[in-house]
Coordinates of C-alpha atoms in Angstrom, one line a residue:
M1 CA -27.9 -90.0 -11.0
S2 CA -28.4 -92.7 -8.4
G3 CA -28.1 -92.5 -5.6
S4 CA -24.6 -94.3 -5.1
G5 CA -23.0 -92.7 -5.9
K6 CA -21.6 -88.3 -5.0
V7 CA -21.2 -85.2 -7.9
V8 CA -17.5 -84.3 -7.5
G9 CA -17.7 -81.6 -10.1
K10 CA -19.7 -79.6 -12.3
L11 CA -17.9 -77.5 -15.6
A12 CA -20.3 -76.2 -17.7
K13 CA -19.9 -73.4 -21.1
G14 CA -16.8 -71.8 -20.9
A15 CA -15.7 -73.8 -18.0
V16 CA -12.3 -75.3 -17.1
A17 CA -11.0 -76.9 -20.8
V18 CA -14.8 -76.3 -22.6
Y19 CA -14.2 -73.4 -24.0
F20 CA -10.1 -74.0 -25.7
G21 CA -9.3 -70.7 -28.3
T22 CA -6.3 -71.4 -30.5
A23 CA -3.8 -69.0 -32.7
F24 CA -3.3 -71.8 -34.7
S25 CA -4.7 -74.9 -36.0
F26 CA -6.3 -77.6 -33.8
L27 CA -3.4 -80.5 -34.5
G28 CA -2.0 -82.3 -32.1
A29 CA -3.3 -82.3 -28.6
S30 CA -6.2 -83.1 -27.2
I31 CA -7.8 -81.6 -23.4
A32 CA -8.8 -83.1 -20.7
L33 CA -11.1 -82.2 -17.7
A34 CA -10.4 -84.2 -13.9
V35 CA -11.8 -84.1 -10.7
D36 CA -11.4 -85.7 -7.6
A37 CA -12.7 -87.2 -5.3
G38 CA -13.0 -84.6 -2.9
V39 CA -14.2 -84.3 0.1
A40 CA -16.8 -86.2 2.4
P41 CA -19.9 -84.4 3.1
R42 CA -19.9 -82.3 6.0
D43 CA -23.1 -83.0 8.7
G44 CA -24.9 -84.4 5.8
G45 CA -24.6 -81.8 3.5
A46 CA -24.0 -82.5 -0.2
A47 CA -20.6 -83.1 -1.4
D48 CA -18.2 -81.0 -2.5
A49 CA -18.0 -79.9 -6.5
V50 CA -16.2 -77.8 -8.2
D51 CA -18.3 -75.6 -10.8
A52 CA -17.5 -73.6 -13.9
R53 CA -19.9 -71.3 -16.0
T54 CA -19.7 -68.3 -19.0
P55 CA -17.3 -66.9 -17.3
A56 CA -18.7 -62.7 -16.9
T57 CA -16.0 -60.4 -16.2
P58 CA -16.3 -57.1 -18.3
I59 CA -12.3 -57.0 -19.4
T60 CA -13.8 -59.9 -22.9
T61 CA -16.0 -60.8 -25.4
P62 CA -18.1 -63.5 -25.0
P63 CA -16.4 -67.1 -24.7
R64 CA -15.4 -68.2 -27.8
P65 CA -12.2 -70.2 -28.4
L66 CA -9.5 -68.6 -31.1
Q67 CA -9.9 -68.2 -34.8
D68 CA -7.9 -66.3 -37.6
L69 CA -11.0 -64.4 -39.5
V70 CA -7.4 -63.9 -42.6
P71 CA -7.5 -66.8 -44.7
V72 CA -4.5 -68.7 -44.7
G73 CA -2.1 -67.8 -47.2
R74 CA -3.1 -63.9 -47.5
E75 CA -0.4 -61.6 -47.1
P76 CA -2.0 -57.9 -46.0
V77 CA -0.4 -55.1 -47.1
W78 CA 1.0 -51.6 -45.4
E79 CA -1.6 -49.8 -44.3
S80 CA -0.6 -46.1 -43.2
L81 CA -2.0 -45.1 -39.8
F82 CA -1.2 -40.8 -40.3
D83 CA -1.4 -39.1 -44.0
G84 CA 0.8 -36.6 -42.6
K85 CA -1.6 -33.1 -42.1
S86 CA -4.4 -34.3 -40.4
L87 CA -5.7 -36.1 -37.7
K88 CA -8.1 -37.9 -39.6
G89 CA -9.2 -41.2 -38.5
W90 CA -8.9 -40.4 -35.0
V91 CA -10.2 -38.7 -31.3
Q92 CA -8.6 -38.4 -28.4
K93 CA -10.3 -40.0 -24.9
G94 CA -9.3 -39.4 -21.4
G95 CA -7.7 -36.3 -20.1
V96 CA -6.7 -33.2 -22.5
A97 CA -3.6 -32.8 -23.4
K98 CA -3.3 -31.3 -26.8
Y99 CA -2.5 -32.7 -30.4
E100 CA -1.3 -31.6 -33.7
V101 CA 0.5 -32.3 -36.6
K102 CA 3.4 -31.0 -36.9
D103 CA 5.3 -31.0 -39.8
G104 CA 4.3 -34.8 -41.1
A105 CA 4.0 -35.0 -37.6
I106 CA 2.1 -35.6 -34.9
V107 CA 2.6 -33.8 -31.8
G108 CA 1.7 -34.3 -28.0
Q109 CA 2.2 -31.6 -25.5
S110 CA 1.1 -31.4 -21.9
V111 CA -0.9 -29.9 -19.7
P112 CA -1.5 -29.9 -16.9
N113 CA -4.3 -31.2 -14.3
T114 CA -5.1 -33.6 -16.3
K115 CA -5.2 -37.1 -16.8
N116 CA -3.6 -39.5 -19.0
S117 CA -5.0 -38.3 -23.2
F118 CA -4.5 -40.9 -25.3
L119 CA -5.4 -39.8 -28.9
S120 CA -6.4 -43.1 -30.5
T121 CA -8.3 -44.7 -34.0
E122 CA -11.2 -45.2 -34.8
R123 CA -10.8 -48.0 -36.6
I124 CA -10.2 -51.5 -34.5
F125 CA -7.8 -53.4 -34.4
G126 CA -7.2 -57.1 -33.2
D127 CA -4.2 -59.5 -35.3
F128 CA -2.3 -56.8 -36.5
V129 CA 1.6 -55.0 -36.3
L130 CA 2.4 -52.3 -36.4
E131 CA 5.5 -50.0 -36.6
L132 CA 6.9 -46.3 -36.0
E133 CA 8.5 -43.3 -35.5
F134 CA 8.2 -41.7 -32.2
K135 CA 10.7 -38.8 -30.2
V136 CA 9.9 -38.0 -26.6
D137 CA 11.7 -35.0 -23.8
A138 CA 13.3 -37.0 -21.1
K139 CA 11.5 -36.3 -18.3
L140 CA 8.2 -37.7 -20.1
N141 CA 6.6 -41.0 -19.9
S142 CA 4.2 -42.1 -23.2
G143 CA 3.5 -45.3 -25.0
I144 CA 1.7 -47.2 -27.3
Q145 CA -1.9 -48.7 -26.5
I146 CA -2.6 -52.1 -28.5
R147 CA -6.2 -53.1 -28.6
G148 CA -6.9 -50.6 -26.0
Q149 CA -10.0 -50.3 -24.4
S150 CA -12.8 -47.4 -23.3
R151 CA -16.6 -48.6 -21.9
P152 CA -19.3 -47.0 -19.4
D153 CA -19.3 -50.2 -17.7
Y154 CA -15.5 -50.1 -16.5
Q155 CA -14.5 -46.5 -14.1
D156 CA -16.4 -44.0 -16.0
G157 CA -15.4 -45.5 -19.5
R158 CA -11.0 -44.8 -18.0
V159 CA -8.4 -45.7 -21.1
H160 CA -7.8 -49.4 -20.4
G161 CA -5.6 -52.4 -21.8
Y162 CA -2.7 -53.5 -23.4
Q163 CA 0.4 -50.2 -23.6
I164 CA 4.0 -50.7 -25.0
E165 CA 6.2 -48.2 -22.5
I166 CA 7.9 -45.7 -23.5
D167 CA 9.7 -45.4 -21.1
P168 CA 12.8 -41.7 -21.7
D169 CA 13.9 -41.5 -17.5
V170 CA 18.0 -41.3 -18.9
A171 CA 18.8 -40.4 -15.4
R172 CA 16.1 -42.5 -13.6
G173 CA 18.2 -45.6 -16.0
R174 CA 15.4 -47.9 -15.8
L175 CA 15.1 -47.8 -19.8
W176 CA 11.7 -49.9 -20.1
T177 CA 11.4 -48.5 -23.8
G178 CA 8.9 -51.9 -25.2
G179 CA 8.1 -53.2 -22.3
L180 CA 5.0 -54.2 -21.8
Y181 CA 2.1 -52.5 -19.2
D182 CA -2.0 -52.7 -18.4
E183 CA -2.8 -49.7 -18.4
G184 CA -5.3 -48.6 -16.0
R185 CA -5.0 -52.3 -15.0
R186 CA -3.2 -54.9 -13.2
G187 CA 0.5 -53.2 -14.2
W188 CA 3.4 -55.1 -15.9
L189 CA 2.9 -57.3 -17.5
A190 CA 6.4 -58.5 -19.4
D191 CA 9.4 -55.3 -18.1
L192 CA 12.9 -55.2 -19.6
G193 CA 14.6 -55.6 -16.5
D194 CA 15.9 -58.6 -17.1
N195 CA 17.0 -58.1 -21.2
A196 CA 20.2 -55.3 -20.8
A197 CA 20.1 -55.3 -25.1
A198 CA 16.5 -54.3 -24.9
R199 CA 17.3 -51.5 -22.7
H200 CA 19.9 -49.6 -24.4
A201 CA 18.4 -50.3 -27.9
Y202 CA 16.6 -46.4 -27.5
K203 CA 18.5 -43.5 -28.4
A204 CA 17.5 -40.6 -26.5
D205 CA 16.2 -37.6 -27.7
E206 CA 16.6 -39.1 -31.1
W207 CA 13.6 -40.6 -33.4
N208 CA 13.6 -44.4 -32.4
R209 CA 11.1 -47.5 -34.4
L210 CA 9.4 -49.4 -32.8
R211 CA 8.0 -52.0 -34.1
I212 CA 4.9 -54.4 -32.0
E213 CA 3.8 -57.7 -32.7
A214 CA 0.1 -58.2 -31.4
M215 CA -1.3 -62.1 -32.9
G216 CA -4.1 -64.1 -30.6
D217 CA -2.9 -63.9 -27.9
S218 CA 1.6 -64.0 -28.1
I219 CA 2.5 -60.2 -28.4
K220 CA 6.1 -59.1 -29.0
T221 CA 8.0 -55.4 -29.6
F222 CA 11.3 -54.6 -30.9
V223 CA 12.8 -50.9 -30.2
N224 CA 15.2 -49.5 -32.7
D225 CA 15.1 -53.9 -34.6
V226 CA 16.1 -55.7 -30.7
P227 CA 14.3 -58.0 -29.9
A228 CA 12.5 -56.3 -26.2
V229 CA 9.1 -58.2 -25.7
D230 CA 8.2 -62.2 -26.7
A231 CA 4.5 -62.1 -23.9
V232 CA 1.6 -64.8 -24.1
D233 CA -1.9 -63.1 -22.5
P234 CA -5.7 -64.0 -23.7
V235 CA -7.8 -60.9 -21.7
D236 CA -8.0 -59.2 -24.8
L237 CA -7.9 -60.0 -29.3
E238 CA -8.9 -56.1 -30.4
G239 CA -9.3 -52.4 -29.5
F240 CA -7.9 -48.8 -30.5
I241 CA -4.8 -48.1 -31.0
G242 CA -3.3 -45.4 -28.8
L243 CA -0.9 -42.5 -28.5
Q244 CA -0.5 -41.4 -24.3
V245 CA 0.2 -38.1 -23.6
H246 CA 1.2 -39.6 -20.0
G247 CA -1.0 -36.4 -17.1
V248 CA 2.2 -34.6 -15.5
G249 CA 0.5 -33.2 -11.9
K250 CA 0.6 -29.5 -11.5
R251 CA 4.1 -29.3 -14.1
E252 CA 2.8 -25.6 -16.1
E253 CA 6.7 -26.0 -18.4
P254 CA 4.8 -28.5 -21.0
L255 CA 6.4 -31.9 -22.7
F256 CA 6.3 -33.2 -26.6
V257 CA 6.1 -36.6 -27.4
S258 CA 5.5 -36.8 -31.4
W259 CA 5.1 -40.1 -33.9
R260 CA 5.7 -40.1 -37.8
N261 CA 5.5 -43.0 -39.9
L262 CA 2.2 -44.6 -38.9
R263 CA 1.8 -48.0 -40.3
V264 CA 0.1 -50.7 -40.1
K265 CA -0.6 -54.0 -40.7
D266 CA -4.1 -56.5 -40.3
Y267 CA -4.3 -59.1 -40.2
G268 CA -7.9 -58.7 -39.1
R269 CA -9.7 -60.2 -35.8
R270 CA -10.7 -63.3 -34.0
A271 CA -12.7 -65.2 -31.2
W272 CA -13.4 -67.6 -29.0
R273 CA -15.8 -69.8 -29.7
P274 CA -17.8 -73.3 -27.4
L275 CA -16.5 -76.4 -28.1
V276 CA -18.9 -78.4 -25.5
G277 CA -22.5 -77.8 -26.2
N278 CA -25.8 -77.7 -24.1
K279 CA -27.2 -80.7 -24.5
A280 CA -23.9 -82.9 -26.0
L281 CA -21.0 -83.9 -24.9
A282 CA -19.4 -85.0 -28.7
G283 CA -16.1 -84.9 -28.6
F284 CA -15.3 -85.9 -25.3
R285 CA -14.2 -89.3 -24.3
P286 CA -14.6 -89.9 -19.9
V287 CA -12.8 -92.2 -17.5
G288 CA -13.5 -93.3 -15.1
G289 CA -17.3 -91.6 -12.6
T290 CA -20.0 -90.2 -14.6
W291 CA -19.9 -87.2 -16.6
T292 CA -23.4 -85.5 -18.2
V293 CA -24.9 -83.0 -20.2
E294 CA -27.6 -80.6 -19.6
G295 CA -28.5 -76.7 -20.6
G296 CA -24.1 -76.6 -21.3
V297 CA -23.1 -77.0 -17.5
V298 CA -21.0 -81.2 -18.0
T299 CA -21.6 -82.6 -14.0
G300 CA -18.7 -85.2 -13.8
S301 CA -19.8 -87.2 -10.4
V302 CA -18.4 -91.3 -9.1
P303 CA -20.3 -93.4 -7.2
T304 CA -18.7 -94.0 -3.4
T305 CA -17.3 -98.1 -3.9
E306 CA -15.5 -96.4 -7.0
R307 CA -11.5 -95.3 -6.5
G308 CA -9.5 -92.6 -7.9
P309 CA -10.4 -89.1 -9.9
A310 CA -13.2 -89.2 -12.8
L311 CA -11.6 -87.9 -16.0
L312 CA -13.3 -86.1 -19.3
F313 CA -10.7 -86.2 -22.4
A314 CA -11.7 -84.3 -24.9
E315 CA -10.8 -86.7 -28.1
T316 CA -10.1 -83.2 -31.3
P317 CA -7.0 -83.0 -32.2
L318 CA -5.5 -79.2 -30.2
G319 CA -1.5 -78.9 -30.9
D320 CA -0.4 -75.5 -29.5
F321 CA -3.7 -73.6 -27.8
T322 CA -4.4 -70.8 -25.5
A323 CA -8.3 -71.6 -23.7
R324 CA -10.2 -69.1 -20.7
A325 CA -12.8 -70.1 -18.1
E326 CA -15.0 -69.2 -14.9
V327 CA -14.4 -71.7 -11.8
K328 CA -15.9 -72.9 -8.2
L329 CA -14.4 -74.8 -6.7
T330 CA -16.2 -75.4 -3.3
G331 CA -13.9 -77.7 -2.3
G332 CA -11.5 -80.8 -2.9
N333 CA -8.8 -81.6 -5.9
A334 CA -9.3 -81.0 -9.5
G335 CA -7.3 -79.7 -12.0
I336 CA -6.7 -79.8 -15.8
Y337 CA -4.3 -81.9 -18.0
V338 CA -2.6 -80.2 -20.8
A339 CA -0.9 -82.9 -21.9
A340 CA -2.4 -86.0 -20.4
V341 CA -1.7 -89.3 -21.0
P342 CA -5.0 -92.5 -20.2
A343 CA -2.2 -95.1 -17.1
A344 CA -3.0 -98.0 -15.7
T345 CA -2.1 -95.3 -11.8
P346 CA -4.9 -94.5 -9.3
A347 CA -4.3 -91.3 -11.3
R348 CA -5.8 -93.1 -14.6
A349 CA -3.1 -90.8 -15.9
R350 CA -0.8 -89.6 -16.4
G351 CA 1.5 -85.6 -17.4
L352 CA 0.7 -81.5 -16.6
Q353 CA -2.2 -80.7 -13.9
I354 CA -2.8 -77.7 -14.1
D355 CA -4.3 -77.8 -10.1
L356 CA -7.0 -76.2 -8.7
D357 CA -6.9 -76.3 -5.1
A358 CA -10.2 -75.0 -2.9
G359 CA -8.0 -74.5 0.2
A360 CA -8.7 -70.5 0.8
R361 CA -4.9 -71.3 1.2
P362 CA -3.9 -73.7 -0.9
R363 CA -0.8 -75.4 -0.5
F364 CA 1.2 -74.7 -3.9
G365 CA -1.7 -72.0 -5.1
A366 CA -4.2 -73.5 -7.8
G367 CA -3.1 -72.4 -11.8
G368 CA 0.2 -74.3 -10.4
L369 CA 2.0 -76.6 -12.9
F370 CA 2.0 -80.4 -11.5
E371 CA 3.3 -84.0 -13.3
V372 CA 1.3 -86.2 -12.2
G373 CA 3.1 -90.0 -12.6
G374 CA 6.3 -88.3 -12.8
R375 CA 8.2 -85.6 -10.9
G376 CA 5.8 -84.2 -9.5
W377 CA 5.0 -79.9 -8.4
L378 CA 7.5 -77.5 -10.5
E379 CA 6.0 -74.5 -10.7
P380 CA 5.6 -72.4 -9.3
N381 CA 8.3 -73.5 -6.9
P382 CA 6.7 -73.7 -3.0
I383 CA 8.4 -71.9 -0.1
V384 CA 9.0 -74.8 2.6
I385 CA 9.0 -73.5 5.3
P386 CA 11.9 -76.5 7.3
S387 CA 9.0 -76.4 10.5
A388 CA 6.9 -78.1 8.1
P389 CA 5.6 -82.0 8.3
K390 CA 6.2 -84.0 5.3
A391 CA 3.4 -84.8 3.3
A392 CA 2.0 -88.0 1.8
R393 CA 2.1 -89.7 -1.0
P394 CA -1.0 -87.6 -3.3
A395 CA -3.7 -90.3 -4.2
D396 CA -3.0 -88.6 -7.6
G397 CA -0.7 -90.8 -7.9
G398 CA 2.0 -87.7 -8.4
A399 CA 5.2 -87.9 -5.8
A400 CA 5.8 -86.2 -2.9
V401 CA 5.9 -82.9 -1.9
D402 CA 6.3 -80.5 1.6
A403 CA 3.7 -79.1 3.0
G404 CA 3.5 -75.9 4.6
I405 CA 4.0 -73.7 2.0
A406 CA 4.8 -70.0 3.3
A407 CA 1.8 -67.6 0.4
D408 CA 3.7 -65.2 0.5
A409 CA 7.5 -63.0 1.8
G410 CA 6.2 -62.6 5.6
V411 CA 5.4 -66.0 6.3
A412 CA 8.3 -67.3 4.9
S413 CA 9.8 -64.2 7.0
Q414 CA 8.6 -65.3 10.1
A415 CA 9.4 -68.7 9.3
G416 CA 13.2 -68.0 10.0
I417 CA 14.2 -68.3 5.2
D418 CA 14.8 -65.4 3.8
P419 CA 12.2 -63.8 1.8
Q420 CA 14.5 -62.1 -0.4
R421 CA 15.9 -65.5 -1.6
R422 CA 12.6 -67.7 -1.2
R423 CA 10.2 -65.6 -2.0
L424 CA 7.2 -66.2 -4.4
D425 CA 7.1 -63.7 -7.7
E426 CA 4.9 -61.1 -6.8
R427 CA 2.7 -61.3 -9.9
Q428 CA 2.1 -65.6 -8.6
S429 CA 1.2 -63.3 -5.2
K430 CA -1.1 -61.3 -6.7
A431 CA -2.9 -64.3 -8.6
A432 CA -2.8 -66.6 -5.1
S433 CA -4.9 -63.1 -3.7
A434 CA -7.4 -63.4 -7.3
W435 CA -7.9 -67.5 -6.8
K436 CA -11.5 -67.2 -4.6
P437 CA -12.7 -71.1 -3.3
N438 CA -16.4 -70.9 -3.6
Q439 CA -17.2 -68.1 -5.8
W440 CA -16.7 -68.2 -9.8
T441 CA -12.8 -67.0 -10.7
P442 CA -11.8 -66.6 -14.3
I443 CA -8.8 -68.5 -15.0
A444 CA -7.7 -69.3 -18.6
F445 CA -3.9 -71.5 -19.8
S446 CA -1.7 -70.9 -22.6
S447 CA -0.3 -74.4 -23.6
R448 CA 2.7 -73.4 -27.5
G449 CA 4.9 -75.6 -27.9
S450 CA 7.6 -75.9 -24.9
V451 CA 5.5 -73.5 -23.6
V452 CA 3.1 -73.3 -21.0
E453 CA 1.8 -70.7 -19.3
T454 CA -1.3 -70.2 -16.2
W455 CA -3.7 -67.5 -15.5
I456 CA -5.7 -66.7 -12.6
G457 CA -7.6 -63.6 -12.5
G458 CA -5.8 -62.3 -15.1
H459 CA -2.6 -62.4 -13.6
R460 CA -0.1 -65.1 -14.7
A461 CA 0.1 -68.1 -11.8
A462 CA 3.0 -70.2 -13.5
S463 CA 5.0 -70.1 -16.4
L464 CA 7.3 -72.9 -18.1
R465 CA 9.7 -72.8 -20.4
D466 CA 11.9 -74.8 -22.0
L467 CA 9.4 -78.0 -21.0
A468 CA 9.4 -81.5 -23.4
R469 CA 6.2 -82.6 -23.2
D470 CA 4.2 -85.8 -24.8
K471 CA 3.2 -84.7 -28.1
N472 CA 0.5 -87.7 -27.8
G473 CA -1.0 -86.2 -25.1
L474 CA -4.2 -85.0 -24.2
L475 CA -5.8 -82.0 -22.4
A476 CA -8.1 -83.4 -19.8

């Protein structure tokens, strides 16, 4: 690399637009990497750079894009998870609540002074459809763990991961049965606060039907045939199924929850796979700057005489996809286009871009969605401080935006803005907190039809639905 250029971006295995996953076929779109020239070197030091490498987070398996391991056209048959007579094939994890078989059902009984208990399948499931019936005491919280995790390296084996909630508290009136909760980790991923039909589908003191569809990073639930949750989350692709008896503190009088008619269709497992090799950029097309790869590390550089960002387009059609990476951004700005079209503009492309901002308090936060050459910032909706100055048109050619975005409701309140009216979504606030400039940060993003979603540190940063995007756009 000549001395006339400066390194502005480094991308390694598992990096931004390097590891890709799809729950479907690789058709209809491509991706590309975008690295702005960043800022000039400070005090004679090296130029700022954006790096990415193989994720080291313990909550996921080694990175490889999602692939279907079941041949197309093969439909699995229903299998019973419970023989109606014994707990063969099940093992207890977590607390010491009691489980027994009674009248053709698995019955869980609470006991005092123990943590949450899980009767878990010995078998591991990836993609599946699960159907069952349950009946629960009104004062006992419960749930169905799916793709459950329990490892010595995570809180001494604590059970964690996706849980389909059983929330029977009619007196309190929340009734989020069928909601998606991340047990022992991130908390609520998809509650039923905006789904009245699903909340009222639950029948107190009766047997209720629950259907769970986990296919790739898509999770859907149905309570008594009423749609409850339709969520996308890329963290866990496989794990055990578990029946939870929630802890009840010091309560001596037992509470009960029962499950029966448990059956499953097992569609096999998926995995992540790499797109970029250790030493070659085959399948990628650079636009601007210079791009090289060594040991799986992709490096982009922009000569000091060149104006505009360096881009790297993946030529392989992807269609609907999910990707994940771990990113380190030490300065300047970078991004990932999920639907980009080359353009004769200063940005060298137009389309929807996931923003990565090195600022300790980014104006809109890493993971936000910006339409380059179009409408500008789309998601999250910024909280604008009235006294903030107007920002200049961004260097990437996008629309001008207001500067001075409040990072939380507290800042908004200090600026005289109603925090209830213009607050950041709680999950977006968590994502903003998870973004660590100058540190490796796991990110993920999904583009499916008209829906684009992003995550920072496992927390959803942005979600756009009914999005009109160029179907021929490239991932860049």
